[in-house]
Amino acid sequence: MKTGAILVLYNPDMSRTKQVVERMLTQVDAICAIDNSDNGKTENLFGTLPNVKYIPLHGNYGIAKAQNEGIRYFKEQHFDFIVFIDQDTLPEENTVNRLLASWQCLDNEGIKVGAVAPIAIDHFTKQPVTYSIAQKGSLNIGDKRFLEVIHTMSSMSLINLKMFDEAGLMWEQLFIDAVDCEWCWRAAHKTGARFFYDYDVHMDHVLGVGSKTIGRRSIHITPPYRMYYQYRNFIWLLRIPYVPRRWLRKNAVKYLLKIPYYLISGPDRLAYLKNIARGIKDGVSRKVKR
């Protein structure tokens, strides 16, 4: 049984990414690094590393296209599982083997497993991510404890490659935001797949560039260009019947809260507001291509 890691790169912090690659090379049979960077510097990191396939895209084509390149590569190499890994996510030692054991445990119970992933520890707050929007409930099997969710985030999600034959590849037009969510919802809709976090496996994960508390809510602050995709993709997803209504409701509140934050006290307010406005405009006016 062979497991590959799909590492998507975009102008990464080289020191952090080197840590990630070195950690993952001890846990998987191979890494496929797909590079969306536009600075030409990243290739130097992979020149002497064994078991790494480096694919430069020579421009930023989005995380979904990069992930699909990695999926196709590992399918051609006849691998069994893939695990996605972000350039700034640092998993614990032996994470992949533990996730494989978790996948097998769930599969033995007759569960169609879409993905199983570690609990993320926010790099900035050092607190576990709550997954409040995604939670469905807890599941105990022997000594293993799982949180069932409606979707996992892509980083460190372990997926059987056969799932992509059944559910399809990532939706490339989304580019970045909600790519992982949409694929999980589509897989659940088309195949009955279920999604889990293993409570006892963790990873250090960078969410945005920080977080701010507004009232009782904490929102993650992301670079200005991400606002375009967040607002555009949210409007597109309103039109998709298998998108969970509770995700739409809670994110509608979150995105409404972000507008006054960036308007009143956000950094580089004009850039953020321009991207939000463009995202809303294109979300409403542009057709969704599937």
mmCIF file of C-alpha atoms in Angstrom:
data_model
loop_
_atom_site.group_PDB
_atom_site.id
_atom_site.type_symbol
_atom_site.label_atom_id
_atom_site.label_comp_id
_atom_site.label_asym_id
_atom_site.label_seq_id
_atom_site.Cartn_x
_atom_site.Cartn_y
_atom_site.Cartn_z
ATOM 1 C CA MET A 1 0.000 0.000 0.000
ATOM 2 C CA LYS A 2 1.554 3.283 -1.166
ATOM 3 C CA THR A 3 0.799 6.768 0.137
ATOM 4 C CA GLY A 4 1.838 10.022 -1.498
ATOM 5 C CA ALA A 5 1.778 13.600 -0.235
ATOM 6 C CA ILE A 6 0.533 16.435 -2.448
ATOM 7 C CA LEU A 7 2.272 19.669 -1.489
ATOM 8 C CA VAL A 8 0.941 22.864 -3.085
ATOM 9 C CA LEU A 9 3.370 25.793 -3.057
ATOM 10 C CA TYR A 10 2.930 29.519 -3.527
ATOM 11 C CA ASN A 11 5.918 31.780 -2.773
ATOM 12 C CA PRO A 12 6.524 29.860 0.467
ATOM 13 C CA ASP A 13 8.625 30.648 3.504
ATOM 14 C CA MET A 14 11.542 28.440 2.520
ATOM 15 C CA SER A 15 12.648 27.604 6.046
ATOM 16 C CA ARG A 16 9.188 26.494 7.144
ATOM 17 C CA THR A 17 8.587 24.592 3.906
ATOM 18 C CA LYS A 18 11.893 22.756 4.270
ATOM 19 C CA GLN A 19 10.740 21.591 7.717
ATOM 20 C CA VAL A 20 7.447 20.407 6.259
ATOM 21 C CA VAL A 21 9.129 18.490 3.425
ATOM 22 C CA GLU A 22 11.674 16.838 5.704
ATOM 23 C CA ARG A 23 8.925 15.791 8.126
ATOM 24 C CA MET A 24 6.741 14.376 5.365
ATOM 25 C CA LEU A 25 9.550 12.450 3.647
ATOM 26 C CA THR A 26 9.786 10.272 6.757
ATOM 27 C CA GLN A 27 6.063 9.465 6.567
ATOM 28 C CA VAL A 28 5.103 8.879 2.907
ATOM 29 C CA ASP A 29 6.471 6.978 -0.062
ATOM 30 C CA ALA A 30 6.756 10.085 -2.241
ATOM 31 C CA ILE A 31 5.908 13.767 -2.414
ATOM 32 C CA CYS A 32 4.497 15.560 -5.440
ATOM 33 C CA ALA A 33 5.215 19.281 -5.063
ATOM 34 C CA ILE A 34 3.154 21.462 -7.393
ATOM 35 C CA ASP A 35 4.428 25.020 -7.571
ATOM 36 C CA ASN A 36 2.118 27.987 -8.182
ATOM 37 C CA SER A 37 4.925 30.403 -7.301
ATOM 38 C CA ASP A 38 5.793 33.307 -9.554
ATOM 39 C CA ASN A 39 9.238 34.119 -8.122
ATOM 40 C CA GLY A 40 11.266 31.194 -9.534
ATOM 41 C CA LYS A 41 13.005 30.489 -6.227
ATOM 42 C CA THR A 42 11.215 27.411 -4.926
ATOM 43 C CA GLU A 43 12.762 24.809 -7.251
ATOM 44 C CA ASN A 44 16.091 25.072 -5.411
ATOM 45 C CA LEU A 45 14.516 23.405 -2.381
ATOM 46 C CA PHE A 46 13.852 20.155 -4.241
ATOM 47 C CA GLY A 47 16.968 19.709 -6.349
ATOM 48 C CA THR A 48 18.657 17.057 -4.178
ATOM 49 C CA LEU A 49 15.715 15.546 -2.321
ATOM 50 C CA PRO A 50 14.832 11.889 -2.990
ATOM 51 C CA ASN A 51 11.305 10.715 -3.751
ATOM 52 C CA VAL A 52 10.044 14.192 -4.687
ATOM 53 C CA LYS A 53 8.346 14.984 -8.000
ATOM 54 C CA TYR A 54 8.498 18.746 -8.604
ATOM 55 C CA ILE A 55 5.934 20.236 -11.028
ATOM 56 C CA PRO A 56 6.243 23.995 -11.680
ATOM 57 C CA LEU A 57 3.121 25.629 -13.138
ATOM 58 C CA HIS A 58 4.998 28.873 -13.917
ATOM 59 C CA GLY A 59 2.294 31.071 -12.441
ATOM 60 C CA ASN A 60 -0.514 30.968 -9.908
ATOM 61 C CA TYR A 61 -3.321 28.750 -11.201
ATOM 62 C CA GLY A 62 -4.913 28.144 -7.805
ATOM 63 C CA ILE A 63 -4.858 25.372 -5.248
ATOM 64 C CA ALA A 64 -7.554 23.293 -6.975
ATOM 65 C CA LYS A 65 -5.643 22.946 -10.253
ATOM 66 C CA ALA A 66 -2.429 22.187 -8.361
ATOM 67 C CA GLN A 67 -4.138 19.507 -6.272
ATOM 68 C CA ASN A 68 -5.595 17.936 -9.407
ATOM 69 C CA GLU A 69 -2.113 17.766 -10.944
ATOM 70 C CA GLY A 70 -0.930 15.878 -7.865
ATOM 71 C CA ILE A 71 -3.918 13.545 -7.858
ATOM 72 C CA ARG A 72 -3.351 12.660 -11.525
ATOM 73 C CA TYR A 73 0.343 12.058 -10.887
ATOM 74 C CA PHE A 74 -0.252 9.612 -8.049
ATOM 75 C CA LYS A 75 -3.031 7.836 -9.960
ATOM 76 C CA GLU A 76 -0.601 7.307 -12.854
ATOM 77 C CA GLN A 77 1.935 5.922 -10.358
ATOM 78 C CA HIS A 78 -0.712 3.513 -8.980
ATOM 79 C CA PHE A 79 -0.639 4.825 -5.411
ATOM 80 C CA ASP A 80 -3.413 3.882 -2.985
ATOM 81 C CA PHE A 81 -3.766 6.975 -0.776
ATOM 82 C CA ILE A 82 -2.838 10.625 -0.907
ATOM 83 C CA VAL A 83 -2.525 13.158 1.861
ATOM 84 C CA PHE A 84 -2.707 16.866 1.101
ATOM 85 C CA ILE A 85 -0.190 19.076 2.893
ATOM 86 C CA ASP A 86 0.025 22.881 2.984
ATOM 87 C CA GLN A 87 3.412 24.579 2.761
ATOM 88 C CA ASP A 88 3.017 25.977 6.294
ATOM 89 C CA THR A 89 1.440 22.979 8.049
ATOM 90 C CA LEU A 90 3.723 20.938 10.302
ATOM 91 C CA PRO A 91 2.292 17.532 11.280
ATOM 92 C CA GLU A 92 3.345 15.454 14.254
ATOM 93 C CA GLU A 93 5.749 12.554 13.814
ATOM 94 C CA ASN A 94 4.123 9.381 12.436
ATOM 95 C CA THR A 95 0.927 11.281 11.527
ATOM 96 C CA VAL A 96 0.338 9.506 8.221
ATOM 97 C CA ASN A 97 0.574 5.994 9.709
ATOM 98 C CA ARG A 98 -1.813 7.016 12.461
ATOM 99 C CA LEU A 99 -4.273 8.402 9.917
ATOM 100 C CA LEU A 100 -4.016 5.197 7.874
ATOM 101 C CA ALA A 101 -4.854 3.224 11.034
ATOM 102 C CA SER A 102 -7.796 5.555 11.660
ATOM 103 C CA TRP A 103 -9.028 5.139 8.078
ATOM 104 C CA GLN A 104 -8.801 1.347 8.434
ATOM 105 C CA CYS A 105 -10.630 1.444 11.761
ATOM 106 C CA LEU A 106 -13.520 3.392 10.236
ATOM 107 C CA ASP A 107 -13.554 1.246 7.099
ATOM 108 C CA ASN A 108 -13.746 -1.919 9.217
ATOM 109 C CA GLU A 109 -16.985 -0.561 10.671
ATOM 110 C CA GLY A 110 -18.486 -0.391 7.177
ATOM 111 C CA ILE A 111 -18.132 3.394 6.955
ATOM 112 C CA LYS A 112 -17.402 4.890 3.554
ATOM 113 C CA VAL A 113 -14.562 7.202 4.508
ATOM 114 C CA GLY A 114 -14.217 10.355 2.446
ATOM 115 C CA ALA A 115 -11.254 11.689 4.423
ATOM 116 C CA VAL A 116 -9.700 11.518 7.869
ATOM 117 C CA ALA A 117 -7.466 14.299 9.196
ATOM 118 C CA PRO A 118 -5.672 15.534 12.323
ATOM 119 C CA ILE A 119 -7.017 18.240 14.606
ATOM 120 C CA ALA A 120 -5.366 21.539 13.664
ATOM 121 C CA ILE A 121 -3.648 23.645 16.312
ATOM 122 C CA ASP A 122 -3.796 27.319 15.323
ATOM 123 C CA HIS A 123 -0.208 28.493 14.859
ATOM 124 C CA PHE A 124 -1.006 31.959 16.246
ATOM 125 C CA THR A 125 -3.266 31.149 19.231
ATOM 126 C CA LYS A 126 -1.854 27.654 20.012
ATOM 127 C CA GLN A 127 -5.455 26.514 20.522
ATOM 128 C CA PRO A 128 -7.245 23.645 18.732
ATOM 129 C CA VAL A 129 -9.468 24.719 15.870
ATOM 130 C CA THR A 130 -13.110 24.244 16.926
ATOM 131 C CA TYR A 131 -14.636 23.271 13.560
ATOM 132 C CA SER A 132 -17.908 24.714 14.853
ATOM 133 C CA ILE A 133 -19.406 25.145 11.377
ATOM 134 C CA ALA A 134 -18.486 21.616 10.310
ATOM 135 C CA GLN A 135 -19.282 19.488 13.381
ATOM 136 C CA LYS A 136 -21.760 16.617 13.195
ATOM 137 C CA GLY A 137 -20.864 14.690 16.380
ATOM 138 C CA SER A 138 -18.369 12.395 18.057
ATOM 139 C CA LEU A 139 -17.743 8.742 17.298
ATOM 140 C CA ASN A 140 -15.815 6.281 19.479
ATOM 141 C CA ILE A 141 -14.540 2.975 18.101
ATOM 142 C CA GLY A 142 -12.547 1.032 20.689
ATOM 143 C CA ASP A 143 -9.863 3.391 21.953
ATOM 144 C CA LYS A 144 -10.107 5.692 18.930
ATOM 145 C CA ARG A 145 -12.018 8.971 19.169
ATOM 146 C CA PHE A 146 -13.293 10.797 16.120
ATOM 147 C CA LEU A 147 -15.050 14.070 15.413
ATOM 148 C CA GLU A 148 -17.405 13.614 12.463
ATOM 149 C CA VAL A 149 -17.745 16.706 10.288
ATOM 150 C CA ILE A 150 -19.418 17.762 7.068
ATOM 151 C CA HIS A 151 -15.989 18.545 5.588
ATOM 152 C CA THR A 152 -12.305 18.450 6.471
ATOM 153 C CA MET A 153 -9.802 21.144 5.562
ATOM 154 C CA SER A 154 -7.500 19.883 2.840
ATOM 155 C CA SER A 155 -4.197 20.051 4.729
ATOM 156 C CA MET A 156 -3.271 16.595 6.055
ATOM 157 C CA SER A 157 -6.554 15.055 4.898
ATOM 158 C CA LEU A 158 -5.907 11.406 4.024
ATOM 159 C CA ILE A 159 -8.003 10.219 1.075
ATOM 160 C CA ASN A 160 -8.220 6.932 -0.792
ATOM 161 C CA LEU A 161 -7.464 7.742 -4.441
ATOM 162 C CA LYS A 162 -10.507 5.733 -5.539
ATOM 163 C CA MET A 163 -12.679 8.496 -4.060
ATOM 164 C CA PHE A 164 -11.679 10.811 -6.896
ATOM 165 C CA ASP A 165 -12.970 8.287 -9.447
ATOM 166 C CA GLU A 166 -16.347 8.388 -7.730
ATOM 167 C CA ALA A 167 -16.639 12.032 -6.685
ATOM 168 C CA GLY A 168 -14.525 13.755 -9.335
ATOM 169 C CA LEU A 169 -11.544 16.070 -8.996
ATOM 170 C CA MET A 170 -11.333 19.467 -7.320
ATOM 171 C CA TRP A 171 -13.402 22.287 -8.821
ATOM 172 C CA GLU A 172 -10.669 24.387 -10.400
ATOM 173 C CA GLN A 173 -12.720 27.524 -11.039
ATOM 174 C CA LEU A 174 -13.044 28.092 -7.283
ATOM 175 C CA PHE A 175 -9.270 28.678 -7.343
ATOM 176 C CA ILE A 176 -8.639 28.644 -3.561
ATOM 177 C CA ASP A 177 -11.350 29.344 -0.988
ATOM 178 C CA ALA A 178 -13.860 26.547 -0.182
ATOM 179 C CA VAL A 179 -12.200 24.120 -2.626
ATOM 180 C CA ASP A 180 -11.799 21.488 0.106
ATOM 181 C CA CYS A 181 -15.309 22.063 1.492
ATOM 182 C CA GLU A 182 -17.037 21.792 -1.887
ATOM 183 C CA TRP A 183 -15.255 18.545 -2.756
ATOM 184 C CA CYS A 184 -16.259 16.978 0.562
ATOM 185 C CA TRP A 185 -19.903 17.997 0.150
ATOM 186 C CA ARG A 186 -19.924 16.706 -3.424
ATOM 187 C CA ALA A 187 -18.358 13.406 -2.347
ATOM 188 C CA ALA A 188 -20.938 13.028 0.422
ATOM 189 C CA HIS A 189 -23.764 13.841 -2.010
ATOM 190 C CA LYS A 190 -22.579 11.508 -4.776
ATOM 191 C CA THR A 191 -21.144 8.595 -2.796
ATOM 192 C CA GLY A 192 -22.412 8.788 0.789
ATOM 193 C CA ALA A 193 -18.863 9.427 2.053
ATOM 194 C CA ARG A 194 -18.311 10.607 5.633
ATOM 195 C CA PHE A 195 -15.546 12.826 7.005
ATOM 196 C CA PHE A 196 -13.618 12.698 10.275
ATOM 197 C CA TYR A 197 -10.947 14.296 12.446
ATOM 198 C CA ASP A 198 -8.958 12.066 14.778
ATOM 199 C CA TYR A 199 -9.019 13.753 18.202
ATOM 200 C CA ASP A 200 -5.647 12.237 19.137
ATOM 201 C CA VAL A 201 -3.657 13.380 16.086
ATOM 202 C CA HIS A 202 -2.577 17.011 15.718
ATOM 203 C CA MET A 203 -0.848 19.425 13.357
ATOM 204 C CA ASP A 204 0.454 22.964 13.641
ATOM 205 C CA HIS A 205 -1.494 24.959 11.036
ATOM 206 C CA VAL A 206 -1.352 28.595 9.919
ATOM 207 C CA LEU A 207 -4.816 30.060 9.357
ATOM 208 C CA GLY A 208 -4.573 33.346 7.468
ATOM 209 C CA VAL A 209 -2.171 35.959 8.824
ATOM 210 C CA GLY A 210 -3.750 36.221 12.286
ATOM 211 C CA SER A 211 -7.154 36.461 13.951
ATOM 212 C CA LYS A 212 -9.386 39.129 15.464
ATOM 213 C CA THR A 213 -12.265 38.867 17.935
ATOM 214 C CA ILE A 214 -15.435 40.719 16.986
ATOM 215 C CA GLY A 215 -18.048 40.406 19.720
ATOM 216 C CA ARG A 216 -18.164 36.705 20.529
ATOM 217 C CA ARG A 217 -16.771 35.657 17.189
ATOM 218 C CA SER A 218 -13.172 35.156 16.138
ATOM 219 C CA ILE A 219 -12.423 35.722 12.470
ATOM 220 C CA HIS A 220 -9.215 34.826 10.676
ATOM 221 C CA ILE A 221 -7.530 37.678 8.853
ATOM 222 C CA THR A 222 -6.341 36.798 5.354
ATOM 223 C CA PRO A 223 -4.438 38.753 2.680
ATOM 224 C CA PRO A 224 -6.527 41.208 0.591
ATOM 225 C CA TYR A 225 -6.594 39.077 -2.583
ATOM 226 C CA ARG A 226 -8.290 36.238 -0.664
ATOM 227 C CA MET A 227 -11.326 38.455 -0.046
ATOM 228 C CA TYR A 228 -12.154 38.313 -3.741
ATOM 229 C CA TYR A 229 -12.350 34.508 -3.746
ATOM 230 C CA GLN A 230 -14.121 34.262 -0.393
ATOM 231 C CA TYR A 231 -16.990 36.522 -1.413
ATOM 232 C CA ARG A 232 -17.216 35.381 -5.039
ATOM 233 C CA ASN A 233 -17.123 31.694 -4.155
ATOM 234 C CA PHE A 234 -19.665 32.110 -1.351
ATOM 235 C CA ILE A 235 -22.148 33.593 -3.827
ATOM 236 C CA TRP A 236 -21.427 30.824 -6.343
ATOM 237 C CA LEU A 237 -21.945 28.156 -3.677
ATOM 238 C CA LEU A 238 -25.351 29.636 -2.823
ATOM 239 C CA ARG A 239 -26.508 28.142 -6.136
ATOM 240 C CA ILE A 240 -25.254 24.594 -5.520
ATOM 241 C CA PRO A 241 -27.971 22.333 -4.033
ATOM 242 C CA TYR A 242 -25.680 20.021 -2.032
ATOM 243 C CA VAL A 243 -23.969 22.850 -0.123
ATOM 244 C CA PRO A 244 -25.082 22.621 3.549
ATOM 245 C CA ARG A 245 -27.482 25.387 4.524
ATOM 246 C CA ARG A 246 -25.867 25.838 7.949
ATOM 247 C CA TRP A 247 -22.486 26.502 6.318
ATOM 248 C CA LEU A 248 -24.128 29.167 4.167
ATOM 249 C CA ARG A 249 -25.918 30.748 7.135
ATOM 250 C CA LYS A 250 -22.850 30.919 9.387
ATOM 251 C CA ASN A 251 -20.544 32.151 6.661
ATOM 252 C CA ALA A 252 -23.064 34.792 5.632
ATOM 253 C CA VAL A 253 -22.774 36.210 9.167
ATOM 254 C CA LYS A 254 -18.967 35.956 9.109
ATOM 255 C CA TYR A 255 -18.623 37.732 5.775
ATOM 256 C CA LEU A 256 -21.017 40.472 6.847
ATOM 257 C CA LEU A 257 -18.919 41.030 9.982
ATOM 258 C CA LYS A 258 -15.718 41.283 7.973
ATOM 259 C CA ILE A 259 -16.932 44.258 5.943
ATOM 260 C CA PRO A 260 -17.240 46.733 8.870
ATOM 261 C CA TYR A 261 -14.016 45.392 10.399
ATOM 262 C CA TYR A 262 -11.995 46.125 7.269
ATOM 263 C CA LEU A 263 -13.880 49.399 6.696
ATOM 264 C CA ILE A 264 -13.205 50.742 10.191
ATOM 265 C CA SER A 265 -10.001 49.205 11.475
ATOM 266 C CA GLY A 266 -8.565 46.780 8.973
ATOM 267 C CA PRO A 267 -5.057 47.099 7.542
ATOM 268 C CA ASP A 268 -4.841 48.387 3.961
ATOM 269 C CA ARG A 269 -8.577 49.062 3.961
ATOM 270 C CA LEU A 270 -8.868 50.113 0.335
ATOM 271 C CA ALA A 271 -7.282 46.899 -1.005
ATOM 272 C CA TYR A 272 -9.556 44.733 1.132
ATOM 273 C CA LEU A 273 -12.723 46.613 0.201
ATOM 274 C CA LYS A 274 -11.872 46.628 -3.517
ATOM 275 C CA ASN A 275 -11.428 42.862 -3.473
ATOM 276 C CA ILE A 276 -14.668 42.341 -1.533
ATOM 277 C CA ALA A 277 -16.563 44.534 -4.022
ATOM 278 C CA ARG A 278 -15.064 42.708 -7.024
ATOM 279 C CA GLY A 279 -15.855 39.353 -5.462
ATOM 280 C CA ILE A 280 -19.498 40.271 -4.881
ATOM 281 C CA LYS A 281 -19.807 41.681 -8.408
ATOM 282 C CA ASP A 282 -18.311 38.624 -10.099
ATOM 283 C CA GLY A 283 -20.183 36.246 -7.821
ATOM 284 C CA VAL A 284 -23.472 37.761 -8.936
ATOM 285 C CA SER A 285 -22.674 38.418 -12.598
ATOM 286 C CA ARG A 286 -20.409 35.571 -13.716
ATOM 287 C CA LYS A 287 -21.807 32.177 -14.595
ATOM 288 C CA VAL A 288 -20.680 29.186 -12.574
ATOM 289 C CA LYS A 289 -18.800 26.707 -14.789
ATOM 290 C CA ARG A 290 -18.806 23.107 -13.601
#
